[in-house]
Coordinates of C-alpha atoms (C1' of nucleotides) in Angstrom, one line a residue:
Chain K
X82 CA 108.6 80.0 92.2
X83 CA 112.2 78.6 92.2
X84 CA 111.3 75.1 93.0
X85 CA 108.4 74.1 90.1
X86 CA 108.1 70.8 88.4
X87 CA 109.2 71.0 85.0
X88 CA 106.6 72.4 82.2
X89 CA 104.1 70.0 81.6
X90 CA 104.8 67.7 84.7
X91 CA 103.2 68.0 87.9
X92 CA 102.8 66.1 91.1
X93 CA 100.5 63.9 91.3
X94 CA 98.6 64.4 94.7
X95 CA 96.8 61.1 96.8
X96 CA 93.1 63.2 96.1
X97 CA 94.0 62.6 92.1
X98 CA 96.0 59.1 92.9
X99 CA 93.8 57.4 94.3
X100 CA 91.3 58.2 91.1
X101 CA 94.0 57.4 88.7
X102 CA 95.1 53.7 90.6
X103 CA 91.2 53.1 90.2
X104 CA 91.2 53.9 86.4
X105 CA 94.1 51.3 86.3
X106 CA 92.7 48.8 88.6
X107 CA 89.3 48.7 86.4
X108 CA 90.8 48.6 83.4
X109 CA 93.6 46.0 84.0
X110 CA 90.8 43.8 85.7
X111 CA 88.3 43.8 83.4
X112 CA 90.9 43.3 80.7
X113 CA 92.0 39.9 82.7
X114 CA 88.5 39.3 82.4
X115 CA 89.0 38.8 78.4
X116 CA 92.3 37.2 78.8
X117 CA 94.5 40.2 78.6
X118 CA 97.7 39.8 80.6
X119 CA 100.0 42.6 81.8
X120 CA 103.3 43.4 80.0
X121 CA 105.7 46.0 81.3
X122 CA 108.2 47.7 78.6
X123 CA 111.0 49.7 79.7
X124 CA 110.2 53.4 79.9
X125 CA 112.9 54.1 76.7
X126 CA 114.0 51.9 73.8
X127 CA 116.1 52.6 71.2
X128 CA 115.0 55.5 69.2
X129 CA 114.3 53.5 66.3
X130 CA 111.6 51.4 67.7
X131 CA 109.7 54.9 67.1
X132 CA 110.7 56.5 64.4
X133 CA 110.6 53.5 62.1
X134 CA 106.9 52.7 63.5
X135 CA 105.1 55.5 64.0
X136 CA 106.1 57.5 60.3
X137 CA 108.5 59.7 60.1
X138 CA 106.2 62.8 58.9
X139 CA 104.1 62.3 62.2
X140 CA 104.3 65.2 64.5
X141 CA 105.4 62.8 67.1
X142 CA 108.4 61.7 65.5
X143 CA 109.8 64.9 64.1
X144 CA 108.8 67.3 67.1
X145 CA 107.4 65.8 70.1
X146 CA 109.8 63.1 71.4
X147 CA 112.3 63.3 74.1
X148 CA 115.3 61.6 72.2
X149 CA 118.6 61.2 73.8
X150 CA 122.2 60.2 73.5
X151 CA 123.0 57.7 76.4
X152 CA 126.7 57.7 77.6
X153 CA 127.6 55.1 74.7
X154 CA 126.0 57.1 72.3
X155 CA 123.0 54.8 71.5
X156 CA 120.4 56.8 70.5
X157 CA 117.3 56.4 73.2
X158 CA 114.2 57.6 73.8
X159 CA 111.3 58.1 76.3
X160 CA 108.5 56.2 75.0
X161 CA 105.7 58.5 73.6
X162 CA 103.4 55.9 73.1
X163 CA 103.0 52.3 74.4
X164 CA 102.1 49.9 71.3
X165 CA 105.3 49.9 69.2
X166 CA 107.2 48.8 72.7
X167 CA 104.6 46.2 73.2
X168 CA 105.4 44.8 69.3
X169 CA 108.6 45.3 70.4
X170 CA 108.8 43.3 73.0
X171 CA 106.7 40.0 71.3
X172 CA 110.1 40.0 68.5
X173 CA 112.6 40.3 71.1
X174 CA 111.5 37.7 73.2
X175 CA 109.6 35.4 70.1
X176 CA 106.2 35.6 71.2
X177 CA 104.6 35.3 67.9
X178 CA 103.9 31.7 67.7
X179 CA 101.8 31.8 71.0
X180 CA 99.6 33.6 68.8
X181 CA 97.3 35.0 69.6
X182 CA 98.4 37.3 72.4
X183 CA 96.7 39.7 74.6
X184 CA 98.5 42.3 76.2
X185 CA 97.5 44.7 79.2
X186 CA 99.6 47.6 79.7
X187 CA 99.9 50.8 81.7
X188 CA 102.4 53.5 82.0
X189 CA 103.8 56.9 81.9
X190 CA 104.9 57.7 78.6
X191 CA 106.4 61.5 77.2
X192 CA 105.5 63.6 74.6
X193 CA 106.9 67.3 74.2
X194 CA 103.4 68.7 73.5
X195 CA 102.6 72.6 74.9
X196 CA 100.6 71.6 78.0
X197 CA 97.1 72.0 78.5
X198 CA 94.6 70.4 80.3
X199 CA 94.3 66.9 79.8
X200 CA 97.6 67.1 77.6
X201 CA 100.8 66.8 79.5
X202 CA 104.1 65.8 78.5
X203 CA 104.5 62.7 80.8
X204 CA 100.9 61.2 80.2
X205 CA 99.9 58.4 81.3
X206 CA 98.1 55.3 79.5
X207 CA 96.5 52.2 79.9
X208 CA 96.1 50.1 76.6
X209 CA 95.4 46.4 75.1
X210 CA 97.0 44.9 72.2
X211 CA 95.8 42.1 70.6
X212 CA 98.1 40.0 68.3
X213 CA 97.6 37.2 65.5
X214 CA 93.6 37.6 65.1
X215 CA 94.0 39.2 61.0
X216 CA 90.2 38.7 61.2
X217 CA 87.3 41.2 62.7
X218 CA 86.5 39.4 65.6
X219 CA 89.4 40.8 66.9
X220 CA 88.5 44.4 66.7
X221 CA 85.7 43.9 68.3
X222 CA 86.8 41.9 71.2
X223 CA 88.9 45.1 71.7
X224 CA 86.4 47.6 70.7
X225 CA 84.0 46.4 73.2
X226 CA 86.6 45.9 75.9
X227 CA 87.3 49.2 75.5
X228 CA 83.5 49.6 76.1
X229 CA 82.8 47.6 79.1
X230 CA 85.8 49.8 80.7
X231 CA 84.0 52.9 80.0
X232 CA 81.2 51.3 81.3
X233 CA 82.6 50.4 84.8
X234 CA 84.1 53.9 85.3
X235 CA 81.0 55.6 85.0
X236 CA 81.4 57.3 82.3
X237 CA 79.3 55.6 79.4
X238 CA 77.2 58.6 79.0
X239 CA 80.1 60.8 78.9
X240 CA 81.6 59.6 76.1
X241 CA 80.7 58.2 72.2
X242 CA 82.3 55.9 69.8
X243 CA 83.4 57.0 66.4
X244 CA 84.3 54.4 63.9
X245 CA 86.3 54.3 60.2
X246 CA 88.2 51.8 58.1
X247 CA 91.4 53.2 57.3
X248 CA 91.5 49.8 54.4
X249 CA 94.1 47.7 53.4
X250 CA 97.1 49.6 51.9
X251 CA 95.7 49.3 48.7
X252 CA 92.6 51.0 49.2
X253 CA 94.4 53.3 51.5
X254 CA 96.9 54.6 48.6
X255 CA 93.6 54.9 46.3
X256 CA 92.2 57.1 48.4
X257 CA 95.5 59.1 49.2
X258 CA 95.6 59.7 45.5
X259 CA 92.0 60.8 45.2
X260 CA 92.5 62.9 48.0
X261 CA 95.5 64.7 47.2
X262 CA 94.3 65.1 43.7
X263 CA 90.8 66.6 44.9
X264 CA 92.4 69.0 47.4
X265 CA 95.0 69.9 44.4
X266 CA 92.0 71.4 42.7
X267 CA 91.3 73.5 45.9
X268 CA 94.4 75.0 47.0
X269 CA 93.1 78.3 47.5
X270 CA 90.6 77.4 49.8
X271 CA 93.5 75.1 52.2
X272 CA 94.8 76.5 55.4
X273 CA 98.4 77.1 55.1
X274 CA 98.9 74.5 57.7
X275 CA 97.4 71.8 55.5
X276 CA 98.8 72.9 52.6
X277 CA 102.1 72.2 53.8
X278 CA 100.7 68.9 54.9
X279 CA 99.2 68.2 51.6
X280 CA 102.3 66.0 50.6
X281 CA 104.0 65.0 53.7
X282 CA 100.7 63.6 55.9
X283 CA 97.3 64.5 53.6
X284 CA 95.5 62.0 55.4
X285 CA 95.7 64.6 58.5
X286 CA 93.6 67.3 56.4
X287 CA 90.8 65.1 57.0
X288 CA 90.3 66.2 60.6
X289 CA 91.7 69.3 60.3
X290 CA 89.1 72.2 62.8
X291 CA 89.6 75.0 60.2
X292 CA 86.4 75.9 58.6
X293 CA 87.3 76.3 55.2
X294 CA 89.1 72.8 55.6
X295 CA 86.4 71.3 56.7
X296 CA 83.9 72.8 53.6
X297 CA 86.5 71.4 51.4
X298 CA 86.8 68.0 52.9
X299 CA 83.3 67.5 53.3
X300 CA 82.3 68.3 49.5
X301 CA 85.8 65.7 48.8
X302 CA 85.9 62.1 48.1
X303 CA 85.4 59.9 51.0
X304 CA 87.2 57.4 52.5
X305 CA 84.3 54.5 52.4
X306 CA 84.1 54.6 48.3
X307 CA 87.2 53.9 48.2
X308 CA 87.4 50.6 50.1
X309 CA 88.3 47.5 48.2
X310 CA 86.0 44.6 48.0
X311 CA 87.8 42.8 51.1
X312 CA 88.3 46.1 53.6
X313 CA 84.5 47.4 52.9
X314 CA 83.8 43.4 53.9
X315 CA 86.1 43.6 56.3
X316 CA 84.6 47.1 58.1
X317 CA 80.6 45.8 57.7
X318 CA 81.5 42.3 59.3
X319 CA 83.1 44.9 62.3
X320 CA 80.1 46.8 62.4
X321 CA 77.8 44.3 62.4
X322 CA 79.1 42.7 65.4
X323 CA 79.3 45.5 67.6
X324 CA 75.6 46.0 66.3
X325 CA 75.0 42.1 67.4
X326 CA 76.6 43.5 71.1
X327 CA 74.7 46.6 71.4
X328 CA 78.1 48.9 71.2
X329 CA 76.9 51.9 70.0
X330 CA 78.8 53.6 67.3
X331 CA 78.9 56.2 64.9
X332 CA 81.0 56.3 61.7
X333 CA 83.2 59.2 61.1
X334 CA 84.3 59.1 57.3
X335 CA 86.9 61.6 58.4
X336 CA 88.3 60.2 61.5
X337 CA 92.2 59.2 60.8
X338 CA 94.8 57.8 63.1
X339 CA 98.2 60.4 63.8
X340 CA 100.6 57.3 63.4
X341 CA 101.8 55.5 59.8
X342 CA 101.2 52.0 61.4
X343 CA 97.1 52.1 61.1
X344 CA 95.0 50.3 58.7
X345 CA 91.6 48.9 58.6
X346 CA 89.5 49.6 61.9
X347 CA 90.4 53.5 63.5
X348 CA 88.0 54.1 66.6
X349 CA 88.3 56.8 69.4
X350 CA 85.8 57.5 72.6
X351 CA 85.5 60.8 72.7
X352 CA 83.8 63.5 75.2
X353 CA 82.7 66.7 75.0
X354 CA 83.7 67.8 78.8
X355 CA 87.2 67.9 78.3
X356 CA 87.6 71.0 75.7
X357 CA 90.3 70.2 73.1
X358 CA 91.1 67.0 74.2
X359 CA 88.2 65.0 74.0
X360 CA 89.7 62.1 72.6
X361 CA 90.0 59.4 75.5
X362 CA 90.8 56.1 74.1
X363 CA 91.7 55.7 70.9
X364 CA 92.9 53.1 68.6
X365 CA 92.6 50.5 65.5
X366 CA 93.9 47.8 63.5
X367 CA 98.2 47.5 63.4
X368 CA 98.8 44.8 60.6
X369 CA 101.8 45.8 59.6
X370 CA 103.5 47.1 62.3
X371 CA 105.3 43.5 64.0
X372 CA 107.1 43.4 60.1
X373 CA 107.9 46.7 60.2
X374 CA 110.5 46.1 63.4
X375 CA 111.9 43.6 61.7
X376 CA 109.3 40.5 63.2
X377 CA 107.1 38.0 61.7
X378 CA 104.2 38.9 59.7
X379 CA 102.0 39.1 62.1
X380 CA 98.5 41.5 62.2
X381 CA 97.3 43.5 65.6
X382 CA 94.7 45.7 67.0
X383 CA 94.7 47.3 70.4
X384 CA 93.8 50.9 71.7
X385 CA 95.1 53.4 74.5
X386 CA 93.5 55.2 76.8
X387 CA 94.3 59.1 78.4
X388 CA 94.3 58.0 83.0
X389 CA 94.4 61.5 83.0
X390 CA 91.6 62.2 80.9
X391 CA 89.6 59.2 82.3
X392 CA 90.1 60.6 85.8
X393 CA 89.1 63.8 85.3
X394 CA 85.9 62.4 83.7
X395 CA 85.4 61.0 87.4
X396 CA 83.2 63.1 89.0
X397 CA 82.6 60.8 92.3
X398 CA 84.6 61.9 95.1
X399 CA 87.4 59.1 95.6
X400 CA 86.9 56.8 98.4
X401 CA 88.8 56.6 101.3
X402 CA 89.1 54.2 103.8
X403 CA 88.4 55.0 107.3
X404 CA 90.6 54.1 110.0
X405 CA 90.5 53.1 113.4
X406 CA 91.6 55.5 116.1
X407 CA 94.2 54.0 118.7
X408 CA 94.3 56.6 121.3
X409 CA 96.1 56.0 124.2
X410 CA 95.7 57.9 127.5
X411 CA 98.8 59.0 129.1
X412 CA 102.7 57.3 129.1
X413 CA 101.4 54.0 130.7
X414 CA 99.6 53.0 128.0
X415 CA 101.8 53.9 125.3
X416 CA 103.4 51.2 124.7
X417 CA 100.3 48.8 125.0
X418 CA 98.6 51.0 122.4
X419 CA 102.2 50.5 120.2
X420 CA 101.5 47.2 120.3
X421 CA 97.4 46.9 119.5
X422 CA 98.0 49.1 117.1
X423 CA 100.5 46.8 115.4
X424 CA 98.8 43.9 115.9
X425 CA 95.2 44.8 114.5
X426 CA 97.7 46.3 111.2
X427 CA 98.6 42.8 110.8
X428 CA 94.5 41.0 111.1
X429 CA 93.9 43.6 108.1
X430 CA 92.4 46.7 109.9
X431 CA 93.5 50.7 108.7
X432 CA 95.3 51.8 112.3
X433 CA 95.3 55.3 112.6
X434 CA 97.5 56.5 115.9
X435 CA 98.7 59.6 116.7
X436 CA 102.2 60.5 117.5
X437 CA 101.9 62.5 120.6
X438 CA 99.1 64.6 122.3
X439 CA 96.3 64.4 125.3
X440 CA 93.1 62.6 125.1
X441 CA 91.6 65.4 123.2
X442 CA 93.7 66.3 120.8
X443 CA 94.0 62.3 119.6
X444 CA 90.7 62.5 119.8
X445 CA 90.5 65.9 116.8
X446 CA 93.4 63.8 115.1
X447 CA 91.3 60.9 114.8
X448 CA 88.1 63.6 113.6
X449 CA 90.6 64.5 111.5
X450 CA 91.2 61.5 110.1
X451 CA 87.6 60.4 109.4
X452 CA 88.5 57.5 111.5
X453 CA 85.1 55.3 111.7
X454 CA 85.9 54.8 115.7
X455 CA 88.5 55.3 119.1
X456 CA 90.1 52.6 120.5
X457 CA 90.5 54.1 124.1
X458 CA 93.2 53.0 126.9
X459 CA 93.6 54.8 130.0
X460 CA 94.6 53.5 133.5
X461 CA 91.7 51.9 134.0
X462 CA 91.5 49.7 130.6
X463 CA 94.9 49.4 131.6
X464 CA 93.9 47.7 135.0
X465 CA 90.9 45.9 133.9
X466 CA 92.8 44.2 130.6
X467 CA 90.1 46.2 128.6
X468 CA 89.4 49.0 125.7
X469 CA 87.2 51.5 125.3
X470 CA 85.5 51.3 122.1
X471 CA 84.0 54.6 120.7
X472 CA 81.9 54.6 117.4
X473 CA 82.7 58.1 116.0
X474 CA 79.4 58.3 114.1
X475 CA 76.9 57.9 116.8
X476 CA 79.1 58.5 119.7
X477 CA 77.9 55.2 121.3
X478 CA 80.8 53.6 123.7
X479 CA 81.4 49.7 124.3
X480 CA 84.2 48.3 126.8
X481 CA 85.8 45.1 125.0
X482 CA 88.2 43.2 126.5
X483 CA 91.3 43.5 125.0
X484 CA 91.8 40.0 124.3
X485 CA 89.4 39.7 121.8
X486 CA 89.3 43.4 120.2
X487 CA 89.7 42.2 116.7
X488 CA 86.3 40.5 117.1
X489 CA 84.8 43.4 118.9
X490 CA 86.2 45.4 116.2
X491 CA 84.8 43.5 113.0
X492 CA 82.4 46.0 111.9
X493 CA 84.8 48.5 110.9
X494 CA 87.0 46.3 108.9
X495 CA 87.4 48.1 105.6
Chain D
rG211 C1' 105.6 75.8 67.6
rU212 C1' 101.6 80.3 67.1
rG213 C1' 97.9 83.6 69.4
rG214 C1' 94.7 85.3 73.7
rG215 C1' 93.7 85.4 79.2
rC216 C1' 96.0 84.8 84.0
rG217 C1' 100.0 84.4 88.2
rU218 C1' 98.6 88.2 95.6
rA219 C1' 98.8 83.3 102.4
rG220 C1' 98.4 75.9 101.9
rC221 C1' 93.3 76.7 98.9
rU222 C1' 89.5 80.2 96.6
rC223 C1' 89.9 85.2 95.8
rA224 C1' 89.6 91.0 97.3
rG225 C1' 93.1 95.1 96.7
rC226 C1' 89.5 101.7 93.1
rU227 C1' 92.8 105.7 87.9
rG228 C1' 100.7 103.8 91.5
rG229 C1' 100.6 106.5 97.9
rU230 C1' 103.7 104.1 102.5
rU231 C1' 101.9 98.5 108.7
rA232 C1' 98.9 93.9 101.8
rG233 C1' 93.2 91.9 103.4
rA234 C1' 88.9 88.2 103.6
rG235 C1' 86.8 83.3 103.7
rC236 C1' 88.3 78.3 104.2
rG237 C1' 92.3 75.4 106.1
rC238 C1' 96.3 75.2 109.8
rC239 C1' 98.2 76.0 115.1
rU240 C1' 97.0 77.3 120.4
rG241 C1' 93.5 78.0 124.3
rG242 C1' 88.4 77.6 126.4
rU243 C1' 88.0 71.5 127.6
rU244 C1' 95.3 67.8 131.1
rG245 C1' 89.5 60.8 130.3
rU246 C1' 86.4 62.2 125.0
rG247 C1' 86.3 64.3 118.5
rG248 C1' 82.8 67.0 115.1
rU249 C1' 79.8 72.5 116.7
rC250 C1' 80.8 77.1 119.0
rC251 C1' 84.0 81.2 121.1
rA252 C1' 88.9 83.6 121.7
rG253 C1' 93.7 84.2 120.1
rG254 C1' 97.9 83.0 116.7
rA255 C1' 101.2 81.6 112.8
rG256 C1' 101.7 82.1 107.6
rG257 C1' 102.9 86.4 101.9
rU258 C1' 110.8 88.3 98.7
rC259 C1' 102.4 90.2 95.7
rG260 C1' 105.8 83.9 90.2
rG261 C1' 111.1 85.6 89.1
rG262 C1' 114.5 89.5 87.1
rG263 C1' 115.2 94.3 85.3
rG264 C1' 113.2 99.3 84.4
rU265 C1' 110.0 104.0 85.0
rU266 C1' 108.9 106.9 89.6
rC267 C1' 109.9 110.7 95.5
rG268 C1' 106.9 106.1 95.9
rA269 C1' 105.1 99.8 92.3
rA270 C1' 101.1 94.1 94.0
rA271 C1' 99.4 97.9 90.4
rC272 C1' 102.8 101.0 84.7
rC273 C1' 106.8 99.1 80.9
rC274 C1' 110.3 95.1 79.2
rC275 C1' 112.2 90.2 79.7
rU276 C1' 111.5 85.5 81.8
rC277 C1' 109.1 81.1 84.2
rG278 C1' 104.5 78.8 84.9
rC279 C1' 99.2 78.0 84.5
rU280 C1' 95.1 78.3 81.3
rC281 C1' 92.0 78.7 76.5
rA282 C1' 92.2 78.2 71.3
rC283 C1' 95.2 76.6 67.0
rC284 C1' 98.2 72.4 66.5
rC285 C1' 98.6 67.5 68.1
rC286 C1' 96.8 63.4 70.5
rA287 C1' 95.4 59.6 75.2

RNA sequence: GUGGGCGUAGCUCAGCUGGUUAGAGCGCCUGGUUGUGGUCCAGGAGGUCGGGGGUUCGAAACCCCUCGCUCACCCCA
């Protein structure tokens, strides 16, 4: 077909909208309900903002962004993620000593990706950052947040928690070293693909789906021996907590985040329904990242969640509202139903009227429609000052005069 | 970026090893019913068979290229 969106886009249709506006609507209510405020970023920044954030091995960064020269040669580029615009935004406009700082945000962002389902390259995200809490508590205020969302979608037993400490760069680099020396010894047995990443990004080996990976991995050094005195403190005082809450969990020793800016706390909800991309909302623990553009020292933790994914974990049919039916009966009454109709609009009721058409077919229209009942005016409403009333479910008719057809009405408010 | 599967009406799909006017169901439109919807009945509209090229007397079908979807890898939300 000559006139397609382009790859990895689509349209997004009012049957999907309407599932998508509630995942936002949840989520950016119940993250009010912990104090987390909406902030809006621009949809590009300077390209800098990325590649000097998210590490410059990440697949992200050196494949996946859209990056562009604007007509003064700046170098820009389409956000492909939401947090390092958020820490972003708290240097430019010196936020920091409000700490601490909750952020809500949602928005597309772009990521040249091949498409598949679930994966698109403008995705959209809902996410939470929380700034100037170094300690525990606030990983699990976000943690659980994160939760309670999943909660109020539904889709609880859709999805499960997986948990690791990524450590303070100390214990990090330790266990780099270990790593890269253990899988040294057992080159042979390494996919070619994470032998190549062996020096750029070996922390990505650890989640690598190749068998023979994973044999290797497994029989490796893991990630929680090599903890420091404060990050294993750090990652039991987390775990404890959410244990004190009743979020369930499971630690993954192998579970790693895909940018440079992680340490400490990593967490993703993941599902089996969706294939490949089970991961739904993921995040962890951002210390360094506010320093890193150039900011205040100044520690974070926050997550981001697939609307896409989340919707099409939805298996309720949306809900619609049903209108009422203003069906006017020939040209006389026109006009008058013009002008109910635009009056009832404005005391808060869904008006459906048709644009032309006799009695019956208003009537199909308003079927159509799934319009809860027919506001009827003929010549003889017309004469007495009065509507007809029809409740489409039961058929039942009422006459109401037309004074007073908001009260008559009340029932089918929405 | 790599590999596999798939693109026929708005949607879901038939169409046998190439044979001439490309079908069905649903949906849509019209009428039966110009003061009463859903059901039912009758009729109708709608397709450059994703696009381009090739093979052939003849292509929706075979070949090549291309675009898109999809699954896995990869990556990640």
């Amino acid at each position: 077909m000559a006139l397609q969106p382009v790859r990895g886009t689509r349209d997004i249709l009012p049957e999907e909208g309407i599932r998508m506006a509630e995942v936002c609507a949840i989520s950016s209510e119940t993250a009010l309900w912990y104090g987390y405020e909406e902030i809006a970023t621009p949809i590009f920044e300077f390209t800098g903002v990325f590649d000097r954030t998210l590490g410059e091995a990440t697949d992200v960064v050196t494949k996946e962004m859209y990056t562009f020269e604007d007509r003064n040669g700046d170098s820009l580029t389409l956000r492909p993620e939401g947090t390092a615009p958020v820490a972003r935004a708290v240097v430019s406009n010196g936020l920091a000593q409000n700490a601490p700082l909750k952020f809500y945000y949602q928005g597309p962002m772009f990521r040249h990706e091949r498409p598949q389902k679930g994966r698109y390259r403008q995705l959209h995200q809902v996410g939470v950052e929380l700034f100037g809490v170094p300690g525990p508590l606030g990983d699990v205020e976000v943690i659980a947040l994160g939760a309670h969302i999943l909660e109020r979608l539904g889709l609880t037993d859709k999805v499960r928690l997986e948990l690791n400490s990524l450590g303070d760069p100390e214990s990090r680099a330790a266990y780099r070293d270990a790593l890269v020396g253990y899988l040294k010894d057992h080159l042979d047995g390494l996919s070619a693909e994470s032998k190549t990443r062996l020096d750029r990004n070996p922390l990505r080996i650890l989640d690598s789906k190749n068998e023979g990976d994973k044999t290797i991995v497994a029989a490796g050094p893991r990630y929680t021996d090599f903890l420091n005195q404060p990050s294993a403190a750090f990652f039991e005082e987390v775990k404890s907590r959410l244990d004190d809450l009743g979020v369930a969990y499971q630690v993954n020793p192998t579970l790693v985040r895909g940018f440079d800016y992680y340490c400490h706390t990593a967490f993703e909800f993941i599902t089996d329904a969706l294939g490949a991309q089970g991961t739904v909302m993921a995040g962890g623990r951002y210390d360094g990242l506010v320093q890193a553009l150039g900011g205040p020292s100044l520690p974070g933790v926050g997550w981001a969640a697939g609307v896409e994914r989340l919707s099409l974990l939805m298996t309720e049919p949306p809900v619609k509202p049903r209108p009422i039916a203003v069906v006017p009966i020939g040209e006389p009454a026109a006009a008058v139903a013009l002008r109910i109709t635009h009056a009832l609009r404005h005391q808060g009721f869904a008006v459906d009227l048709g644009y032309s058409g006799n009695l019956g077919r208003r009537m199909k229209r308003a079927n159509k429609v799934n319009a809860c009942a027919a506001v009827m005016i003929g010549d003889d409403e017309l004469a007495a000052g009065n509507a007809t009333i029809r409740d489409l479910d039961s058929g039942e008719q009422i006459v109401a005069d037309l004074d007073d057809l908001a009260a008559s009405l009340e029932k089918y408010k929405t």
